[in-house]
Each structure stands twice: as C-alpha cells, then as structure tokens.
C-alpha cells in the first residue's frame, strides 16, 4: 500500500477543516442575512401600509373616497406592489354597511382583526418571490389624522386591514449576489491558506528532511559532521546534532566492528576448512576400509567438481559438491566385511545387504544442519539412483534425482571402471567411454555424459594427477 506524504495528510486535513468551517460560517451568515432581509422587507411593507392608511384617512376626511382606486394604483406603480386590497372590519360594516368594493376577509385578515397585530407571509423560494403583509387599520385620535372624527367607534377599534403583496425579487437577487461573493471569498481564502500551508510544509519540513537525509549519508561516508546551522528550525537543528552524536559513536566503534567481523570471517573459514578436511578424511577412511583403489575419493571429488562447474551450477553448489562427495560411500562402514570384501559375485541376499549402504550413509549424515553434511547426505543417499528409475534405494528417475546425486553417480562409476578392484581389472579408457555413452539416458543424466565426453581430456588429466601411485597430498581437497 502506498502511504500518503506529509503534504497530502496536511492538505487533506486542513481542507476538511476549512471546508467544514466555511460551510458552517456560510449557513450562519445565510440564516442571519435571510432574517435581516425579512426584517427589511417587513419594514418596507409596513411603511407602505402606513402611507396607504394615511392616504385613505386623508381621502375620507376630504370626502373624496371615490378617488381611492386612483390613489392605490399610483402607489402600486411606485413601490413594486403586486396587489393592494382594503378590507373593512365588522365595526365599519355595522356603521356604513357592507361595501361591494372591499374584498371579503379571509382567515389571515380575521386573525389580524382579532389580534390587532400585523401578519407577514414571505415566499422567498417561489419563482417570483413575494411578501404579503396584512396590516390592521386601528382607530385613534392621536396625531394629525384623527379617525374618530369619521367613525363612531372607541379608541383602539380595528377599522379594517391593508392587504398588500410586494415583489421582493430585487432583495433575493441582492441576497444571492452577496452569498455568491461570500462563497467566492471563502474559497479564495481556503485556497490561499492551502497554498501557504503546502509551501510551509515544503520549505520547512519536506526540503529540510530530504536535505538532512542526504547530509546524514554523506556524514557517515566522509566521517564529517552535519552542519546543523544550515537548518532554519530548531527541531531539525536538534535532529542534525543527534545524528552527529550517533555517527560519532558509530565511527568510533567502526574499526573495532571491522576487526571483529574479519576475525569472525576467519574463524568461520577455519571451521569450514576444518569441516572439509574432516569430511575428506572420513572419505579416505572409508576408502581404506573398503580397500578401494588408492585416491578413489580424491578423483571422485575432482571429477564431481569439474562436472558441476561445466554444468553451470553456482559457485556455492560446486563448493558443496566438492566438499561432500568424499562421503558418497560412507554408508559402507555399516556393511559386513564378508560382503564388502567378497571376491566373487554376491548372492541375492548379499546384494540386497550391499544396497543398504546408501540408506545407512543418509542416516549417518541427515541429522546435521551444516550445508556440507546436508549435501553429503543427499549424495550418499542418491548416488546409486539411475536416470531411468532402475536404481536404488528408491528407484528415483530423471530430475527427481538431486543434481548432486546425478553428478557423483557418474563420477563414481567412471572412476570405478578405470580402477582395478579386488573383484575386477581396470577397463581401458575407450571401453569406459563407449559404455558410458551407451548408458546415457538410462543409467546416467544425458547432459552430464555429454559434458564428460566433450571434456574427456580434463577428466583424464585428473586421473593422471591422482593416479594410484600419486598420493596427491600437495593439492587441496
């Protein structure tokens, strides 16, 4: 999983906070602005209603009420009024009778008559936003317009109501424009804060951190301290100083660590060399006990090493095969002398006993955790397996046989045929080559046979170097 950078984390969290704050602030401002807008349009509607009431009172006192409709139409053209209705209260109807000019009182108007309080119905979400204001017309003798001169009612009686509807499109447009300005301003501020934060992270965190990493590596390589004065923040300056202390301790102990590692490597090499010599000596002991041809162990080891190299195995595999091959017949230590040294042909029972030596060798070696002895266990167990599956002890075939076992199998038989044993004479080289070629693909791995035949001169040279009359002790195993 790809982890986010400091810049990404900082920006995402900052933007989340700022956006939430902007939304909350916008909601609060929008709500308060809406309330303010409502108060403004209510005040405007109230002012217009007062003008209408004053005009109507003046018309009544001047006895020109027949000009009322002209007056109301003029008012509508000046103040964005969509509709004006004058509704008489029951007290006026009782005095003057029901007029056909006034609109019948609805539920809202009746409520105004009862409460003597104005009612406002604001629709600011419609296609054409509007406010309906129903204002009570209350009789009073206060001021210059004395209603009681015309009406036979008591002070505070509701004479009627002015029902006006105002178009408030301009207020909604103004509110929308202001909210848009607010939104743009908020986003601009958020953007500026984000840019400034990113720059701060880049300049004061990311760049100094990358610079500190480079300087720390250079300080370790060159053994020179990091110049902490180059950092602008106290945190990075302290980190640089800590790195200098850390590097100083490491450098002070570096030579000691190198010497200890060198000593450990030398000790490990000595252990490996001792193990190889011990393994080789064990192979020679088995060779002497089995009365094999002299230097058989040495030659099998060198043949196996050459085959592994020509096959293209890794240096480690070549080393393991060369070190482990001497123990290929270690299991013969568990075979009775009467069978091991019998000059004639073995009986079926004796041959079955002889076939146990791979399993005996494996049992002797398989408990070790050392790579050399693990390889030796494989070789001891599988060097009598055949390519076609007719070998023993398991009848493994082809690549089921470990490459270590296939290599030593060919090296062992090749040397055995060329050597004189107590039960046979040495074969001529040409006969050995012919027989090995014939057994390619049945007894032996065809690729290994091809390597042997193609490089026969090198194998012959090994045989000459370690022949039965040369102990080969001047050559490392």
CSV table of C-alpha atoms in Angstrom, one decimal:
chain,number,residue,atom,x,y,z
A,1,UNK,CA,0.0,0.0,0.0
A,2,UNK,CA,1.3,3.4,-0.9
A,3,UNK,CA,1.5,5.7,2.1
A,4,UNK,CA,0.5,9.3,1.9
A,5,UNK,CA,3.1,12.1,2.2
A,6,UNK,CA,3.1,14.7,4.9
A,7,UNK,CA,1.9,17.3,2.4
A,8,UNK,CA,-1.0,15.1,1.4
A,9,UNK,CA,-2.0,14.5,5.0
A,10,UNK,CA,-1.7,18.1,6.0
A,11,UNK,CA,-3.6,19.4,3.0
A,12,UNK,CA,-6.4,16.8,3.3
A,13,UNK,CA,-7.0,17.5,7.0
A,14,UNK,CA,-6.6,21.3,6.5
A,15,UNK,CA,-9.1,21.4,3.6
A,16,UNK,CA,-11.6,19.2,5.5
A,17,UNK,CA,-11.4,21.6,8.5
A,18,UNK,CA,-11.6,24.7,6.3
A,19,UNK,CA,-14.4,23.4,4.2
A,20,UNK,CA,-16.4,22.4,7.3
A,21,UNK,CA,-15.8,25.8,8.8
A,22,UNK,CA,-16.7,27.6,5.6
A,23,UNK,CA,-20.0,25.6,5.3
A,24,UNK,CA,-20.9,26.3,8.9
A,25,UNK,CA,-20.0,30.0,8.5
A,26,UNK,CA,-21.9,30.2,5.3
A,27,UNK,CA,-25.0,28.6,6.9
A,28,UNK,CA,-24.9,31.0,9.8
A,29,UNK,CA,-24.3,34.1,7.6
A,30,UNK,CA,-27.0,33.0,5.2
A,31,UNK,CA,-29.5,32.4,8.0
A,32,UNK,CA,-28.8,35.8,9.6
A,33,UNK,CA,-28.8,37.5,6.2
A,34,UNK,CA,-32.2,35.9,5.5
A,35,UNK,CA,-33.5,37.2,8.8
A,36,UNK,CA,-32.2,40.6,8.1
A,37,UNK,CA,-33.7,40.6,4.6
A,38,UNK,CA,-37.0,39.6,6.0
A,39,UNK,CA,-36.9,42.4,8.5
A,40,UNK,CA,-36.1,44.9,5.7
A,41,UNK,CA,-39.0,43.8,3.5
A,42,UNK,CA,-41.3,43.7,6.6
A,43,UNK,CA,-40.3,47.3,7.4
A,44,UNK,CA,-40.8,48.3,3.8
A,45,UNK,CA,-44.2,46.7,3.7
A,46,UNK,CA,-45.1,48.4,7.0
A,47,UNK,CA,-44.0,51.8,5.7
A,48,UNK,CA,-46.1,51.3,2.5
A,49,UNK,CA,-49.1,50.2,4.6
A,50,UNK,CA,-48.7,53.3,6.8
A,51,UNK,CA,-48.6,55.5,3.7
A,52,UNK,CA,-51.8,53.8,2.4
A,53,UNK,CA,-53.6,54.2,5.7
A,54,UNK,CA,-52.6,57.9,5.8
A,55,UNK,CA,-53.8,58.4,2.3
A,56,UNK,CA,-57.1,56.6,2.9
A,57,UNK,CA,-57.7,58.7,6.1
A,58,UNK,CA,-57.0,61.9,4.2
A,59,UNK,CA,-59.4,60.8,1.4
A,60,UNK,CA,-62.1,60.1,4.0
A,61,UNK,CA,-61.7,63.4,5.7
A,62,UNK,CA,-61.6,65.2,2.4
A,63,UNK,CA,-64.7,63.3,1.3
A,64,UNK,CA,-63.1,62.1,-1.9
A,65,UNK,CA,-63.2,58.3,-1.3
A,66,UNK,CA,-64.3,57.8,-4.9
A,67,UNK,CA,-60.7,58.7,-5.8
A,68,UNK,CA,-59.4,55.8,-3.7
A,69,UNK,CA,-58.7,53.4,-6.5
A,70,UNK,CA,-56.7,56.0,-8.4
A,71,UNK,CA,-54.6,56.6,-5.3
A,72,UNK,CA,-54.0,52.9,-4.8
A,73,UNK,CA,-53.0,52.3,-8.4
A,74,UNK,CA,-50.5,55.1,-8.2
A,75,UNK,CA,-49.0,53.6,-5.0
A,76,UNK,CA,-48.6,50.2,-6.8
A,77,UNK,CA,-46.6,51.7,-9.6
A,78,UNK,CA,-44.1,53.3,-7.3
A,79,UNK,CA,-43.3,50.6,-4.8
A,80,UNK,CA,-43.2,47.2,-6.7
A,81,UNK,CA,-46.6,46.4,-5.2
A,82,UNK,CA,-48.3,43.4,-6.9
A,83,UNK,CA,-51.6,43.7,-5.2
A,84,UNK,CA,-53.4,46.0,-2.7
A,85,UNK,CA,-56.7,45.2,-1.0
A,86,UNK,CA,-58.6,47.2,1.6
A,87,UNK,CA,-60.8,45.1,3.9
A,88,UNK,CA,-63.3,46.6,6.2
A,89,UNK,CA,-63.7,45.4,9.8
A,90,UNK,CA,-67.1,44.4,11.2
A,91,UNK,CA,-67.3,47.8,13.2
A,92,UNK,CA,-67.2,49.8,9.9
A,93,UNK,CA,-69.6,47.5,8.2
A,94,UNK,CA,-72.1,48.0,11.1
A,95,UNK,CA,-71.8,51.8,10.7
A,96,UNK,CA,-71.7,52.2,6.9
A,97,UNK,CA,-73.0,48.8,5.7
A,98,UNK,CA,-71.1,46.2,3.7
A,99,UNK,CA,-69.3,47.7,0.7
A,100,UNK,CA,-69.0,45.9,-2.6
A,101,UNK,CA,-65.6,47.4,-3.3
A,102,UNK,CA,-63.7,45.7,-0.4
A,103,UNK,CA,-62.5,42.1,-0.5
A,104,UNK,CA,-64.1,39.7,1.9
A,105,UNK,CA,-62.0,39.0,5.0
A,106,UNK,CA,-60.1,35.7,4.9
A,107,UNK,CA,-58.6,33.7,7.8
A,108,UNK,CA,-55.4,35.7,8.0
A,109,UNK,CA,-57.4,39.0,7.9
A,110,UNK,CA,-59.7,37.8,10.6
A,111,UNK,CA,-56.7,36.9,12.7
A,112,UNK,CA,-55.4,40.4,12.3
A,113,UNK,CA,-58.8,41.9,13.3
A,114,UNK,CA,-58.7,39.8,16.5
A,115,UNK,CA,-55.1,40.2,17.4
A,116,UNK,CA,-54.6,43.8,16.1
A,117,UNK,CA,-51.1,42.7,15.0
A,118,UNK,CA,-49.8,42.6,11.5
A,119,UNK,CA,-49.2,39.3,9.7
A,120,UNK,CA,-46.4,38.7,7.2
A,121,UNK,CA,-46.3,35.8,4.8
A,122,UNK,CA,-42.9,35.6,3.0
A,123,UNK,CA,-42.4,33.4,0.0
A,124,UNK,CA,-38.7,33.8,-1.0
A,125,UNK,CA,-38.3,30.4,-2.7
A,126,UNK,CA,-41.0,30.9,-5.4
A,127,UNK,CA,-40.4,31.7,-9.0
A,128,UNK,CA,-41.4,35.3,-8.2
A,129,UNK,CA,-40.5,35.9,-4.5
A,130,UNK,CA,-43.0,38.0,-2.6
A,131,UNK,CA,-44.2,39.2,0.8
A,132,UNK,CA,-47.8,39.5,1.8
A,133,UNK,CA,-48.4,42.0,4.6
A,134,UNK,CA,-51.8,42.3,6.3
A,135,UNK,CA,-51.7,45.5,8.4
A,136,UNK,CA,-54.5,46.4,10.9
A,137,UNK,CA,-56.1,49.9,10.5
A,138,UNK,CA,-56.8,50.9,14.1
A,139,UNK,CA,-58.9,53.9,15.1
A,140,UNK,CA,-57.1,56.5,17.1
A,141,UNK,CA,-57.4,60.2,17.9
A,142,UNK,CA,-53.6,60.6,18.2
A,143,UNK,CA,-51.7,62.6,15.7
A,144,UNK,CA,-52.9,64.8,12.9
A,145,UNK,CA,-55.2,62.2,11.3
A,146,UNK,CA,-58.0,61.6,13.8
A,147,UNK,CA,-60.0,58.6,12.7
A,148,UNK,CA,-62.6,59.1,15.4
A,149,UNK,CA,-63.9,62.1,13.6
A,150,UNK,CA,-65.3,59.9,10.9
A,151,UNK,CA,-66.1,56.7,12.7
A,152,UNK,CA,-68.4,56.2,15.7
A,153,UNK,CA,-66.1,53.7,17.4
A,154,UNK,CA,-64.0,53.8,20.5
A,155,UNK,CA,-60.2,54.3,20.7
A,156,UNK,CA,-58.3,51.2,19.5
A,157,UNK,CA,-61.1,49.7,17.5
A,158,UNK,CA,-59.9,47.9,14.3
A,159,UNK,CA,-61.5,49.7,11.3
A,160,UNK,CA,-60.0,47.4,8.7
A,161,UNK,CA,-56.9,46.0,7.2
A,162,UNK,CA,-54.5,46.9,4.4
A,163,UNK,CA,-53.6,43.7,2.5
A,164,UNK,CA,-50.6,44.3,0.2
A,165,UNK,CA,-48.3,41.9,-1.7
A,166,UNK,CA,-44.8,43.1,-2.6
A,167,UNK,CA,-42.5,41.7,-5.3
A,168,UNK,CA,-39.1,41.1,-3.5
A,169,UNK,CA,-37.2,39.8,-6.5
A,170,UNK,CA,-34.6,42.6,-6.1
A,171,UNK,CA,-33.9,41.5,-2.5
A,172,UNK,CA,-33.5,37.9,-3.4
A,173,UNK,CA,-31.1,38.9,-6.3
A,174,UNK,CA,-29.1,41.0,-3.9
A,175,UNK,CA,-29.0,38.2,-1.3
A,176,UNK,CA,-27.9,35.7,-4.0
A,177,UNK,CA,-25.2,38.0,-5.2
A,178,UNK,CA,-23.9,38.6,-1.7
A,179,UNK,CA,-23.9,34.9,-0.9
A,180,UNK,CA,-22.0,34.3,-4.2
A,181,UNK,CA,-19.5,36.9,-3.2
A,182,UNK,CA,-19.2,35.3,0.2
A,183,UNK,CA,-18.7,31.8,-1.3
A,184,UNK,CA,-16.0,33.1,-3.7
A,185,UNK,CA,-14.3,34.9,-0.9
A,186,UNK,CA,-14.4,31.8,1.3
A,187,UNK,CA,-13.0,29.6,-1.4
A,188,UNK,CA,-10.3,32.2,-2.2
A,189,UNK,CA,-9.3,32.3,1.4
A,190,UNK,CA,-9.2,28.5,1.6
A,191,UNK,CA,-7.1,28.3,-1.5
A,192,UNK,CA,-4.6,30.9,-0.2
A,193,UNK,CA,-4.4,29.0,3.2
A,194,UNK,CA,-3.9,25.7,1.4
A,195,UNK,CA,-1.1,27.2,-0.8
A,196,UNK,CA,0.6,28.8,2.1
A,197,UNK,CA,0.4,25.6,4.1
A,198,UNK,CA,1.8,23.5,1.3
A,199,UNK,CA,4.6,26.0,0.8
A,200,UNK,CA,5.3,25.9,4.6
A,201,UNK,CA,5.4,22.1,4.6
A,202,UNK,CA,7.7,22.1,1.5
A,203,UNK,CA,10.1,24.8,2.7
A,204,UNK,CA,10.2,23.9,6.4
A,205,UNK,CA,9.6,20.2,6.6
A,206,UNK,CA,10.0,18.2,3.3
A,207,UNK,CA,13.0,20.0,1.9
A,208,UNK,CA,14.9,20.1,5.2
A,209,UNK,CA,14.1,16.5,5.8
A,210,UNK,CA,15.4,15.4,2.4
A,211,UNK,CA,18.4,17.6,2.9
A,212,UNK,CA,19.0,16.1,6.3
A,213,UNK,CA,18.9,12.5,4.9
A,214,UNK,CA,21.5,13.4,2.2
A,215,UNK,CA,23.7,15.1,4.7
A,216,UNK,CA,23.4,12.2,7.2
A,217,UNK,CA,24.5,9.7,4.5
A,218,UNK,CA,27.4,12.0,3.4
A,219,UNK,CA,28.4,12.4,7.1
A,220,UNK,CA,28.6,8.7,7.6
A,221,UNK,CA,30.7,8.1,4.5
A,222,UNK,CA,33.0,11.1,4.9
A,223,UNK,CA,33.2,11.0,8.7
A,224,UNK,CA,32.3,14.7,8.7
A,225,UNK,CA,29.6,16.1,11.0
A,226,UNK,CA,26.4,17.6,9.6
A,227,UNK,CA,26.3,21.4,9.8
A,228,UNK,CA,23.3,21.9,12.0
A,229,UNK,CA,23.5,25.7,11.5
A,230,UNK,CA,22.1,25.4,7.9
A,231,UNK,CA,18.6,24.4,9.2
A,232,UNK,CA,16.1,27.1,9.9
A,233,UNK,CA,14.0,25.3,12.5
A,234,UNK,CA,15.2,24.3,16.0
A,235,UNK,CA,13.7,20.8,15.5
A,236,UNK,CA,15.8,19.9,12.5
A,237,UNK,CA,18.8,21.5,14.1
A,238,UNK,CA,18.4,19.2,17.1
A,239,UNK,CA,17.9,16.2,14.9
A,240,UNK,CA,21.1,17.1,13.0
A,241,UNK,CA,23.0,17.3,16.3
A,242,UNK,CA,21.6,13.9,17.4
A,243,UNK,CA,22.7,12.4,14.1
A,244,UNK,CA,26.2,13.8,14.6
A,245,UNK,CA,26.3,12.2,18.1
A,246,UNK,CA,25.1,8.9,16.6
A,247,UNK,CA,27.6,9.0,13.8
A,248,UNK,CA,30.4,9.8,16.2
A,249,UNK,CA,29.6,6.7,18.2
A,250,UNK,CA,29.4,4.5,15.1
A,251,UNK,CA,32.6,5.8,13.6
A,252,UNK,CA,34.4,5.4,17.0
A,253,UNK,CA,33.5,1.7,17.0
A,254,UNK,CA,33.7,1.1,13.3
A,255,UNK,CA,37.3,-0.1,13.3
A,256,UNK,CA,36.6,-2.5,16.1
A,257,UNK,CA,33.5,-3.8,14.3
A,258,UNK,CA,35.5,-4.3,11.2
A,259,UNK,CA,38.2,-6.2,13.1
A,260,UNK,CA,35.6,-8.3,14.8
A,261,UNK,CA,33.9,-9.1,11.5
A,262,UNK,CA,37.2,-10.0,10.0
A,263,UNK,CA,38.1,-12.3,12.9
A,264,UNK,CA,34.6,-13.9,12.7
A,265,UNK,CA,35.0,-14.5,9.0
A,266,UNK,CA,38.5,-16.0,9.5
A,267,UNK,CA,37.0,-18.2,12.2
A,268,UNK,CA,34.1,-19.3,10.0
A,269,UNK,CA,36.5,-20.0,7.2
A,270,UNK,CA,38.7,-22.1,9.5
A,271,UNK,CA,35.6,-24.0,10.7
A,272,UNK,CA,34.6,-24.6,7.0
A,273,UNK,CA,38.1,-25.7,6.1
A,274,UNK,CA,38.3,-28.0,9.1
A,275,UNK,CA,34.9,-29.5,8.2
A,276,UNK,CA,36.0,-30.1,4.6
A,277,UNK,CA,39.2,-31.7,5.8
A,278,UNK,CA,37.3,-33.8,8.3
A,279,UNK,CA,34.8,-34.9,5.6
A,280,UNK,CA,37.6,-35.7,3.2
A,281,UNK,CA,39.5,-37.7,5.9
A,282,UNK,CA,36.3,-39.6,6.7
A,283,UNK,CA,36.0,-40.5,3.0
A,284,UNK,CA,39.6,-41.6,2.9
A,285,UNK,CA,39.0,-43.8,6.0
A,286,UNK,CA,36.0,-45.4,4.3
A,287,UNK,CA,38.2,-45.8,1.1
A,288,UNK,CA,40.9,-47.6,3.1
A,289,UNK,CA,38.4,-49.7,5.0
A,290,UNK,CA,36.7,-50.7,1.7
A,291,UNK,CA,40.1,-51.3,0.1
A,292,UNK,CA,39.1,-49.1,-2.9
A,293,UNK,CA,41.7,-48.1,-5.4
A,294,UNK,CA,44.1,-45.5,-3.9
A,295,UNK,CA,42.9,-41.9,-4.3
A,296,UNK,CA,39.4,-43.0,-5.5
A,297,UNK,CA,37.9,-40.5,-3.1
A,298,UNK,CA,40.2,-37.7,-4.4
A,299,UNK,CA,39.4,-38.5,-8.0
A,300,UNK,CA,35.6,-38.7,-7.5
A,301,UNK,CA,35.8,-35.4,-5.7
A,302,UNK,CA,37.6,-33.7,-8.6
A,303,UNK,CA,35.5,-35.3,-11.3
A,304,UNK,CA,32.3,-34.2,-9.5
A,305,UNK,CA,33.7,-30.7,-9.1
A,306,UNK,CA,34.5,-30.5,-12.8
A,307,UNK,CA,31.1,-31.8,-13.9
A,308,UNK,CA,29.3,-29.3,-11.6
A,309,UNK,CA,31.4,-26.5,-13.0
A,310,UNK,CA,30.8,-27.4,-16.6
A,311,UNK,CA,27.1,-27.9,-15.9
A,312,UNK,CA,26.9,-24.2,-14.9
A,313,UNK,CA,26.0,-24.7,-11.2
A,314,UNK,CA,26.6,-21.8,-8.8
A,315,UNK,CA,29.9,-21.5,-7.0
A,316,UNK,CA,28.2,-22.4,-3.8
A,317,UNK,CA,26.8,-25.6,-5.3
A,318,UNK,CA,30.2,-26.5,-6.8
A,319,UNK,CA,31.8,-25.9,-3.4
A,320,UNK,CA,29.2,-28.1,-1.6
A,321,UNK,CA,29.6,-31.0,-4.1
A,322,UNK,CA,33.4,-30.9,-3.9
A,323,UNK,CA,33.2,-30.9,-0.1
A,324,UNK,CA,30.5,-33.5,0.3
A,325,UNK,CA,31.5,-36.0,-2.5
A,326,UNK,CA,34.2,-37.8,-0.4
A,327,UNK,CA,31.4,-39.2,1.8
A,328,UNK,CA,29.4,-40.8,-1.0
A,329,UNK,CA,30.2,-44.3,0.2
A,330,UNK,CA,30.3,-43.6,3.9
A,331,UNK,CA,27.4,-46.0,4.4
A,332,UNK,CA,29.7,-48.9,3.5
A,333,UNK,CA,31.0,-48.6,7.1
A,334,UNK,CA,27.8,-50.4,8.0
A,335,UNK,CA,28.3,-53.3,5.6
A,336,UNK,CA,29.8,-56.5,6.9
A,337,UNK,CA,33.4,-57.3,5.8
A,338,UNK,CA,32.3,-60.7,4.5
A,339,UNK,CA,30.1,-58.9,1.9
A,340,UNK,CA,32.2,-55.9,1.3
A,341,UNK,CA,35.4,-57.8,0.6
A,342,UNK,CA,33.9,-60.9,-1.1
A,343,UNK,CA,36.0,-61.5,-4.3
A,344,UNK,CA,33.2,-63.3,-6.2
A,345,UNK,CA,29.7,-62.5,-7.2
A,346,UNK,CA,27.3,-61.5,-4.4
A,347,UNK,CA,24.3,-63.6,-3.7
A,348,UNK,CA,20.8,-62.0,-4.0
A,349,UNK,CA,20.7,-61.6,-0.2
A,350,UNK,CA,24.2,-60.2,0.0
A,351,UNK,CA,23.5,-57.7,-2.8
A,352,UNK,CA,20.4,-56.6,-1.0
A,353,UNK,CA,22.5,-56.0,2.1
A,354,UNK,CA,25.0,-54.1,0.0
A,355,UNK,CA,22.2,-51.9,-1.4
A,356,UNK,CA,21.5,-50.7,2.2
A,357,UNK,CA,24.7,-48.6,2.3
A,358,UNK,CA,23.0,-45.5,0.7
A,359,UNK,CA,20.4,-45.5,3.4
A,360,UNK,CA,23.0,-46.2,6.1
A,361,UNK,CA,25.0,-43.2,4.9
A,362,UNK,CA,22.0,-41.0,4.8
A,363,UNK,CA,21.1,-42.0,8.3
A,364,UNK,CA,24.6,-41.1,9.5
A,365,UNK,CA,24.6,-37.6,7.9
A,366,UNK,CA,21.0,-36.4,7.7
A,367,UNK,CA,20.8,-35.1,11.3
A,368,UNK,CA,23.3,-32.3,10.7
A,369,UNK,CA,22.3,-28.7,10.0
A,370,UNK,CA,25.5,-27.9,8.2
A,371,UNK,CA,25.2,-27.4,4.5
A,372,UNK,CA,28.1,-29.6,3.7
A,373,UNK,CA,26.8,-32.6,5.6
A,374,UNK,CA,23.3,-32.0,4.2
A,375,UNK,CA,24.8,-32.2,0.7
A,376,UNK,CA,26.7,-35.3,1.8
A,377,UNK,CA,23.5,-36.9,3.0
A,378,UNK,CA,21.9,-36.3,-0.4
A,379,UNK,CA,24.9,-37.7,-2.3
A,380,UNK,CA,25.2,-40.8,-0.1
A,381,UNK,CA,21.5,-41.5,-0.5
A,382,UNK,CA,21.1,-41.0,-4.2
A,383,UNK,CA,24.4,-41.8,-6.0
A,384,UNK,CA,23.1,-45.2,-6.9
A,385,UNK,CA,19.9,-44.0,-8.4
A,386,UNK,CA,19.6,-44.3,-12.2
A,387,UNK,CA,18.2,-41.9,-14.8
A,388,UNK,CA,15.6,-44.5,-16.0
A,389,UNK,CA,14.4,-45.2,-12.4
A,390,UNK,CA,16.0,-48.7,-12.1
A,391,UNK,CA,18.5,-47.7,-9.4
A,392,UNK,CA,18.3,-48.0,-5.6
A,393,UNK,CA,17.3,-47.4,-2.9
A,394,UNK,CA,14.1,-45.5,-4.0
A,395,UNK,CA,14.0,-46.0,-7.8
A,396,UNK,CA,14.0,-42.3,-8.5
A,397,UNK,CA,14.2,-41.2,-12.1
A,398,UNK,CA,15.5,-38.2,-14.1
A,399,UNK,CA,15.1,-34.8,-12.4
A,400,UNK,CA,13.6,-36.4,-9.3
A,401,UNK,CA,17.2,-37.4,-8.5
A,402,UNK,CA,19.0,-34.5,-7.0
A,403,UNK,CA,21.7,-33.0,-9.3
A,404,UNK,CA,24.3,-33.7,-6.6
A,405,UNK,CA,23.4,-37.4,-6.7
A,406,UNK,CA,23.4,-37.5,-10.5
A,407,UNK,CA,26.9,-35.9,-10.7
A,408,UNK,CA,28.5,-38.1,-8.1
A,409,UNK,CA,26.9,-41.2,-9.7
A,410,UNK,CA,28.7,-40.6,-13.0
A,411,UNK,CA,32.0,-39.6,-11.3
A,412,UNK,CA,31.9,-42.7,-9.1
A,413,UNK,CA,31.2,-45.2,-11.8
A,414,UNK,CA,33.6,-43.5,-14.3
A,415,UNK,CA,36.5,-43.9,-11.7
A,416,UNK,CA,35.5,-47.3,-10.6
A,417,UNK,CA,35.6,-48.6,-14.2
A,418,UNK,CA,39.1,-47.1,-14.8
A,419,UNK,CA,40.4,-48.6,-11.5
A,420,UNK,CA,41.4,-52.1,-10.5
A,421,UNK,CA,39.4,-53.6,-7.7
A,422,UNK,CA,39.7,-56.8,-5.8
A,423,UNK,CA,36.9,-58.2,-7.9
A,424,UNK,CA,37.8,-56.8,-11.4
A,425,UNK,CA,40.5,-55.4,-13.6
A,426,UNK,CA,40.7,-51.8,-14.8
A,427,UNK,CA,38.9,-51.0,-18.0
A,428,UNK,CA,40.7,-49.3,-20.9
A,429,UNK,CA,39.6,-45.7,-21.4
A,430,UNK,CA,38.0,-46.3,-24.8
A,431,UNK,CA,35.8,-49.1,-23.3
A,432,UNK,CA,34.8,-46.9,-20.4
A,433,UNK,CA,33.8,-44.1,-22.8
A,434,UNK,CA,31.8,-46.5,-25.0
A,435,UNK,CA,30.0,-48.0,-22.0
A,436,UNK,CA,29.2,-44.5,-20.5
A,437,UNK,CA,27.8,-43.3,-23.9
A,438,UNK,CA,25.7,-46.5,-24.1
A,439,UNK,CA,24.3,-45.8,-20.6
A,440,UNK,CA,23.4,-42.2,-21.4
A,441,UNK,CA,19.7,-41.7,-20.8
A,442,UNK,CA,19.3,-45.0,-18.9
A,443,UNK,CA,21.9,-45.1,-16.1
A,444,UNK,CA,23.2,-41.5,-16.3
A,445,UNK,CA,21.9,-38.0,-17.0
A,446,UNK,CA,22.5,-37.4,-20.7
A,447,UNK,CA,23.7,-33.8,-20.1
A,448,UNK,CA,26.4,-35.0,-17.7
A,449,UNK,CA,27.5,-37.7,-20.1
A,450,UNK,CA,27.8,-35.1,-22.9
A,451,UNK,CA,30.0,-32.9,-20.6
A,452,UNK,CA,32.2,-35.9,-19.7
A,453,UNK,CA,32.8,-36.9,-23.3
A,454,UNK,CA,33.3,-33.3,-24.5
A,455,UNK,CA,35.9,-32.6,-21.8
A,456,UNK,CA,37.4,-36.1,-21.6
A,457,UNK,CA,41.0,-34.7,-21.7
A,458,UNK,CA,40.4,-32.7,-18.5
A,459,UNK,CA,39.0,-35.8,-16.8
A,460,UNK,CA,42.0,-37.9,-18.0
A,461,UNK,CA,44.3,-35.2,-16.6
A,462,UNK,CA,42.7,-35.5,-13.2
A,463,UNK,CA,43.1,-39.3,-13.3
A,464,UNK,CA,46.8,-38.9,-14.1
A,465,UNK,CA,47.3,-36.3,-11.4
A,466,UNK,CA,45.7,-38.5,-8.7
A,467,UNK,CA,46.6,-42.0,-10.0
A,468,UNK,CA,47.1,-44.8,-7.6
A,469,UNK,CA,50.9,-44.1,-7.5
A,470,UNK,CA,50.5,-40.4,-6.6
A,471,UNK,CA,49.1,-39.5,-3.1
A,472,UNK,CA,48.1,-36.1,-4.3
A,473,UNK,CA,48.8,-34.6,-0.9
A,474,UNK,CA,50.2,-31.4,-2.4
A,475,UNK,CA,46.8,-30.5,-3.7
A,476,UNK,CA,44.0,-29.1,-1.5
A,477,UNK,CA,40.9,-31.3,-1.3
